[in-house]
Amino acid sequence: MTREQLVAAARAATAHSHAPYSGFGVGAALLLDDGRVITGCNFENASYGLTLCAETVALATANAQGDLRRVTEIAITGGPIGPDGNISGDAPVYPCGRCRQMINEAASLTRRDIAVHCASADGQSIETHPLSELLPHAFGPGDLGLA
Ligand code: THU
């Protein structure tokens, strides 16, 4: 699968964003080592701080399916939600700090440097960074004495 196809899956996932408070829709798509794709979108709450990011939703879904060890790449996109319900924007969306740490949990399991594709809502701009570049000196299981 190309990164453009994974970004397309992330863009499609924004259709179900529940973001009435920020008005900012985010979609994430995980690529597994067997070619399957798992998606997620942001899930906001009237108690704002409870909001779940798209990446976290996708990773928790992968975990619930027993697929956390299979994650090899992630695509993220997002932007303001228009009156038509579609998101727009030409700037890549980068994962927030908490999501970088969440991605690191999957990466640590298999010692894979997960590729993170940061894409604009229109899908025209895509930047790929290995997780180690976005989260250098990460805290992980090794710091707890675990492999
Ligand atoms: N958001 C994500 O889903 N992922 C990120 O990495 C950054 C932020 C969401 C949270 C909230 O619903 C909205 O974007 C605005 O912060």
PDB file of C-alpha atoms and ligand atoms in Angstrom:
ATOM      1  CA  MET A   1       0.000   0.000   0.000  1.00  0.00           C
ATOM      2  CA  THR A   2       1.280   3.469  -0.868  1.00  0.00           C
ATOM      3  CA  ARG A   3       1.357   6.282   1.686  1.00  0.00           C
ATOM      4  CA  GLU A   4      -1.189   8.088  -0.506  1.00  0.00           C
ATOM      5  CA  GLN A   5      -3.605   5.182  -0.038  1.00  0.00           C
ATOM      6  CA  LEU A   6      -3.058   5.166   3.718  1.00  0.00           C
ATOM      7  CA  VAL A   7      -3.658   8.930   3.796  1.00  0.00           C
ATOM      8  CA  ALA A   8      -6.857   8.378   1.804  1.00  0.00           C
ATOM      9  CA  ALA A   9      -8.041   5.975   4.527  1.00  0.00           C
ATOM     10  CA  ALA A  10      -7.243   8.580   7.203  1.00  0.00           C
ATOM     11  CA  ARG A  11      -9.115  11.237   5.243  1.00  0.00           C
ATOM     12  CA  ALA A  12     -12.148   8.955   4.940  1.00  0.00           C
ATOM     13  CA  ALA A  13     -12.050   8.319   8.697  1.00  0.00           C
ATOM     14  CA  THR A  14     -12.616  12.023   9.420  1.00  0.00           C
ATOM     15  CA  ALA A  15     -16.195  11.555   8.188  1.00  0.00           C
ATOM     16  CA  HIS A  16     -17.066  10.202  11.644  1.00  0.00           C
ATOM     17  CA  SER A  17     -15.130  12.726  13.746  1.00  0.00           C
ATOM     18  CA  HIS A  18     -17.136  13.838  16.755  1.00  0.00           C
ATOM     19  CA  ALA A  19     -15.678  17.301  17.176  1.00  0.00           C
ATOM     20  CA  PRO A  20     -18.516  19.770  17.911  1.00  0.00           C
ATOM     21  CA  TYR A  21     -16.406  21.738  20.412  1.00  0.00           C
ATOM     22  CA  SER A  22     -13.199  22.375  18.491  1.00  0.00           C
ATOM     23  CA  GLY A  23     -14.716  22.069  15.022  1.00  0.00           C
ATOM     24  CA  PHE A  24     -11.457  20.341  14.037  1.00  0.00           C
ATOM     25  CA  GLY A  25     -11.797  16.864  12.528  1.00  0.00           C
ATOM     26  CA  VAL A  26      -8.905  14.397  12.634  1.00  0.00           C
ATOM     27  CA  GLY A  27      -8.539  10.971  11.052  1.00  0.00           C
ATOM     28  CA  ALA A  28      -5.842   8.345  11.519  1.00  0.00           C
ATOM     29  CA  ALA A  29      -5.109   5.127   9.659  1.00  0.00           C
ATOM     30  CA  LEU A  30      -2.760   2.363  10.788  1.00  0.00           C
ATOM     31  CA  LEU A  31      -1.126  -0.002   8.318  1.00  0.00           C
ATOM     32  CA  LEU A  32      -0.550  -3.513   9.651  1.00  0.00           C
ATOM     33  CA  ASP A  33       2.210  -5.881   8.525  1.00  0.00           C
ATOM     34  CA  ASP A  34      -0.371  -8.076   6.785  1.00  0.00           C
ATOM     35  CA  GLY A  35      -1.753  -5.190   4.730  1.00  0.00           C
ATOM     36  CA  ARG A  36      -4.872  -4.515   6.759  1.00  0.00           C
ATOM     37  CA  VAL A  37      -5.794  -0.973   7.759  1.00  0.00           C
ATOM     38  CA  ILE A  38      -7.355   0.198  11.040  1.00  0.00           C
ATOM     39  CA  THR A  39      -8.795   3.696  11.255  1.00  0.00           C
ATOM     40  CA  GLY A  40      -9.863   6.082  13.978  1.00  0.00           C
ATOM     41  CA  CYS A  41     -11.164   9.615  14.350  1.00  0.00           C
ATOM     42  CA  ASN A  42     -11.240  12.123  17.177  1.00  0.00           C
ATOM     43  CA  PHE A  43     -13.958  11.721  19.782  1.00  0.00           C
ATOM     44  CA  GLU A  44     -14.637  14.860  21.806  1.00  0.00           C
ATOM     45  CA  ASN A  45     -16.646  15.222  24.998  1.00  0.00           C
ATOM     46  CA  ALA A  46     -18.640  18.027  26.635  1.00  0.00           C
ATOM     47  CA  SER A  47     -16.130  17.629  29.447  1.00  0.00           C
ATOM     48  CA  TYR A  48     -13.399  18.854  27.102  1.00  0.00           C
ATOM     49  CA  GLY A  49     -10.412  17.194  28.756  1.00  0.00           C
ATOM     50  CA  LEU A  50     -11.825  13.742  28.097  1.00  0.00           C
ATOM     51  CA  THR A  51     -11.299  14.083  24.351  1.00  0.00           C
ATOM     52  CA  LEU A  52      -9.715  11.132  22.571  1.00  0.00           C
ATOM     53  CA  CYS A  53      -7.444  11.843  19.622  1.00  0.00           C
ATOM     54  CA  ALA A  54      -7.849   9.980  16.334  1.00  0.00           C
ATOM     55  CA  GLU A  55      -4.482   8.216  16.675  1.00  0.00           C
ATOM     56  CA  THR A  56      -5.326   6.984  20.162  1.00  0.00           C
ATOM     57  CA  VAL A  57      -8.699   5.643  19.002  1.00  0.00           C
ATOM     58  CA  ALA A  58      -7.030   3.779  16.116  1.00  0.00           C
ATOM     59  CA  LEU A  59      -4.290   2.354  18.346  1.00  0.00           C
ATOM     60  CA  ALA A  60      -6.773   1.254  21.020  1.00  0.00           C
ATOM     61  CA  THR A  61      -8.814  -0.461  18.310  1.00  0.00           C
ATOM     62  CA  ALA A  62      -5.695  -2.258  17.060  1.00  0.00           C
ATOM     63  CA  ASN A  63      -4.988  -3.363  20.611  1.00  0.00           C
ATOM     64  CA  ALA A  64      -8.566  -4.555  21.148  1.00  0.00           C
ATOM     65  CA  GLN A  65      -8.260  -6.670  18.006  1.00  0.00           C
ATOM     66  CA  GLY A  66      -4.930  -8.122  19.112  1.00  0.00           C
ATOM     67  CA  ASP A  67      -3.097  -6.296  16.332  1.00  0.00           C
ATOM     68  CA  LEU A  68      -0.917  -3.794  18.208  1.00  0.00           C
ATOM     69  CA  ARG A  69       2.247  -5.724  17.326  1.00  0.00           C
ATOM     70  CA  ARG A  70       1.410  -5.520  13.639  1.00  0.00           C
ATOM     71  CA  VAL A  71       1.436  -1.722  13.277  1.00  0.00           C
ATOM     72  CA  THR A  72       4.076  -0.551  10.777  1.00  0.00           C
ATOM     73  CA  GLU A  73       2.876   2.895   9.617  1.00  0.00           C
ATOM     74  CA  ILE A  74       0.346   5.559  10.580  1.00  0.00           C
ATOM     75  CA  ALA A  75      -1.223   8.341   8.544  1.00  0.00           C
ATOM     76  CA  ILE A  76      -2.800  11.390  10.176  1.00  0.00           C
ATOM     77  CA  THR A  77      -4.828  14.188   8.670  1.00  0.00           C
ATOM     78  CA  GLY A  78      -7.211  16.858   9.849  1.00  0.00           C
ATOM     79  CA  GLY A  79      -8.591  20.337   9.551  1.00  0.00           C
ATOM     80  CA  PRO A  80     -11.535  22.597  10.270  1.00  0.00           C
ATOM     81  CA  ILE A  81     -14.949  21.053   9.650  1.00  0.00           C
ATOM     82  CA  GLY A  82     -16.988  23.087   7.167  1.00  0.00           C
ATOM     83  CA  PRO A  83     -20.767  23.563   7.047  1.00  0.00           C
ATOM     84  CA  ASP A  84     -20.921  20.661   4.573  1.00  0.00           C
ATOM     85  CA  GLY A  85     -19.242  18.394   7.135  1.00  0.00           C
ATOM     86  CA  ASN A  86     -16.059  18.100   5.089  1.00  0.00           C
ATOM     87  CA  ILE A  87     -12.654  19.070   6.428  1.00  0.00           C
ATOM     88  CA  SER A  88     -10.350  21.408   4.570  1.00  0.00           C
ATOM     89  CA  GLY A  89      -6.806  22.681   4.798  1.00  0.00           C
ATOM     90  CA  ASP A  90      -3.472  22.447   3.030  1.00  0.00           C
ATOM     91  CA  ALA A  91      -1.133  22.101   6.020  1.00  0.00           C
ATOM     92  CA  PRO A  92       0.034  18.720   7.326  1.00  0.00           C
ATOM     93  CA  VAL A  93      -1.273  17.665  10.754  1.00  0.00           C
ATOM     94  CA  TYR A  94       1.295  16.319  13.195  1.00  0.00           C
ATOM     95  CA  PRO A  95       0.441  14.027  16.095  1.00  0.00           C
ATOM     96  CA  CYS A  96       0.170  15.731  19.487  1.00  0.00           C
ATOM     97  CA  GLY A  97       2.702  14.872  22.183  1.00  0.00           C
ATOM     98  CA  ARG A  98       0.462  12.347  23.899  1.00  0.00           C
ATOM     99  CA  CYS A  99      -0.218  10.556  20.611  1.00  0.00           C
ATOM    100  CA  ARG A 100       3.503  10.354  19.859  1.00  0.00           C
ATOM    101  CA  GLN A 101       3.906   8.536  23.159  1.00  0.00           C
ATOM    102  CA  MET A 102       0.967   6.264  22.318  1.00  0.00           C
ATOM    103  CA  ILE A 103       2.513   5.415  18.930  1.00  0.00           C
ATOM    104  CA  ASN A 104       5.743   4.659  20.787  1.00  0.00           C
ATOM    105  CA  GLU A 105       3.981   1.945  22.769  1.00  0.00           C
ATOM    106  CA  ALA A 106       3.219   0.081  19.532  1.00  0.00           C
ATOM    107  CA  ALA A 107       6.721   0.778  18.204  1.00  0.00           C
ATOM    108  CA  SER A 108       8.366  -0.547  21.374  1.00  0.00           C
ATOM    109  CA  LEU A 109       6.605  -3.891  21.141  1.00  0.00           C
ATOM    110  CA  THR A 110       8.412  -4.806  17.947  1.00  0.00           C
ATOM    111  CA  ARG A 111      11.281  -2.279  17.978  1.00  0.00           C
ATOM    112  CA  ARG A 112       9.947  -0.875  14.707  1.00  0.00           C
ATOM    113  CA  ASP A 113      10.565   2.787  13.969  1.00  0.00           C
ATOM    114  CA  ILE A 114       6.970   3.390  12.836  1.00  0.00           C
ATOM    115  CA  ALA A 115       6.627   5.684   9.817  1.00  0.00           C
ATOM    116  CA  VAL A 116       4.334   8.637  10.563  1.00  0.00           C
ATOM    117  CA  HIS A 117       2.692  10.231   7.511  1.00  0.00           C
ATOM    118  CA  CYS A 118       1.484  13.728   8.402  1.00  0.00           C
ATOM    119  CA  ALA A 119      -1.008  14.856   5.777  1.00  0.00           C
ATOM    120  CA  SER A 120      -3.082  17.916   4.973  1.00  0.00           C
ATOM    121  CA  ALA A 121      -6.857  17.626   4.808  1.00  0.00           C
ATOM    122  CA  ASP A 122      -6.780  17.960   1.027  1.00  0.00           C
ATOM    123  CA  GLY A 123      -4.259  15.097   0.867  1.00  0.00           C
ATOM    124  CA  GLN A 124      -1.905  17.153  -1.302  1.00  0.00           C
ATOM    125  CA  SER A 125       0.801  17.679   1.280  1.00  0.00           C
ATOM    126  CA  ILE A 126       2.318  14.635   3.002  1.00  0.00           C
ATOM    127  CA  GLU A 127       5.401  14.607   5.219  1.00  0.00           C
ATOM    128  CA  THR A 128       6.800  11.301   6.409  1.00  0.00           C
ATOM    129  CA  HIS A 129       8.860  11.097   9.575  1.00  0.00           C
ATOM    130  CA  PRO A 130      10.059   8.066  11.499  1.00  0.00           C
ATOM    131  CA  LEU A 131       8.648   8.169  15.030  1.00  0.00           C
ATOM    132  CA  SER A 132      12.187   8.466  16.437  1.00  0.00           C
ATOM    133  CA  GLU A 133      12.433  11.869  14.744  1.00  0.00           C
ATOM    134  CA  LEU A 134       9.137  13.108  16.229  1.00  0.00           C
ATOM    135  CA  LEU A 135       9.815  11.650  19.679  1.00  0.00           C
ATOM    136  CA  PRO A 136      13.545  11.442  20.294  1.00  0.00           C
ATOM    137  CA  HIS A 137      14.758   9.974  23.602  1.00  0.00           C
ATOM    138  CA  ALA A 138      11.338   8.408  24.168  1.00  0.00           C
ATOM    139  CA  PHE A 139      10.395   6.970  27.513  1.00  0.00           C
ATOM    140  CA  GLY A 140       9.457   3.341  26.995  1.00  0.00           C
ATOM    141  CA  PRO A 141       9.358  -0.149  28.450  1.00  0.00           C
ATOM    142  CA  GLY A 142      13.163  -0.249  28.536  1.00  0.00           C
ATOM    143  CA  ASP A 143      13.123   2.489  31.175  1.00  0.00           C
ATOM    144  CA  LEU A 144      11.017   0.224  33.364  1.00  0.00           C
ATOM    145  CA  GLY A 145      13.453  -2.632  32.972  1.00  0.00           C
ATOM    146  CA  LEU A 146      11.251  -4.381  30.417  1.00  0.00           C
ATOM    147  CA  ALA A 147      12.480  -5.473  27.011  1.00  0.00           C
TER     148      ALA A 147
HETATM  149  N1  THU B   1      -6.466  15.886  17.789  1.00  0.00           N
HETATM  150  C1  THU B   1      -6.264  14.601  17.357  1.00  0.00           C
HETATM  151  O1  THU B   1      -7.227  13.844  17.130  1.00  0.00           O
HETATM  152  N2  THU B   1      -4.993  14.191  17.179  1.00  0.00           N
HETATM  153  C2  THU B   1      -3.892  14.956  17.380  1.00  0.00           C
HETATM  154  O2  THU B   1      -2.766  14.462  17.299  1.00  0.00           O
HETATM  155  C3  THU B   1      -4.049  16.389  17.643  1.00  0.00           C
HETATM  156  C4  THU B   1      -5.402  16.820  18.080  1.00  0.00           C
HETATM  157  C5  THU B   1      -7.852  16.340  18.008  1.00  0.00           C
HETATM  158  C6  THU B   1      -8.232  16.537  19.442  1.00  0.00           C
HETATM  159  C7  THU B   1      -9.382  17.519  19.329  1.00  0.00           C
HETATM  160  O3  THU B   1     -10.569  16.790  19.097  1.00  0.00           O
HETATM  161  C8  THU B   1      -9.052  18.321  18.082  1.00  0.00           C
HETATM  162  O4  THU B   1      -8.051  17.601  17.384  1.00  0.00           O
HETATM  163  C9  THU B   1      -8.550  19.734  18.363  1.00  0.00           C
HETATM  164  O5  THU B   1      -7.519  19.716  19.258  1.00  0.00           O
END
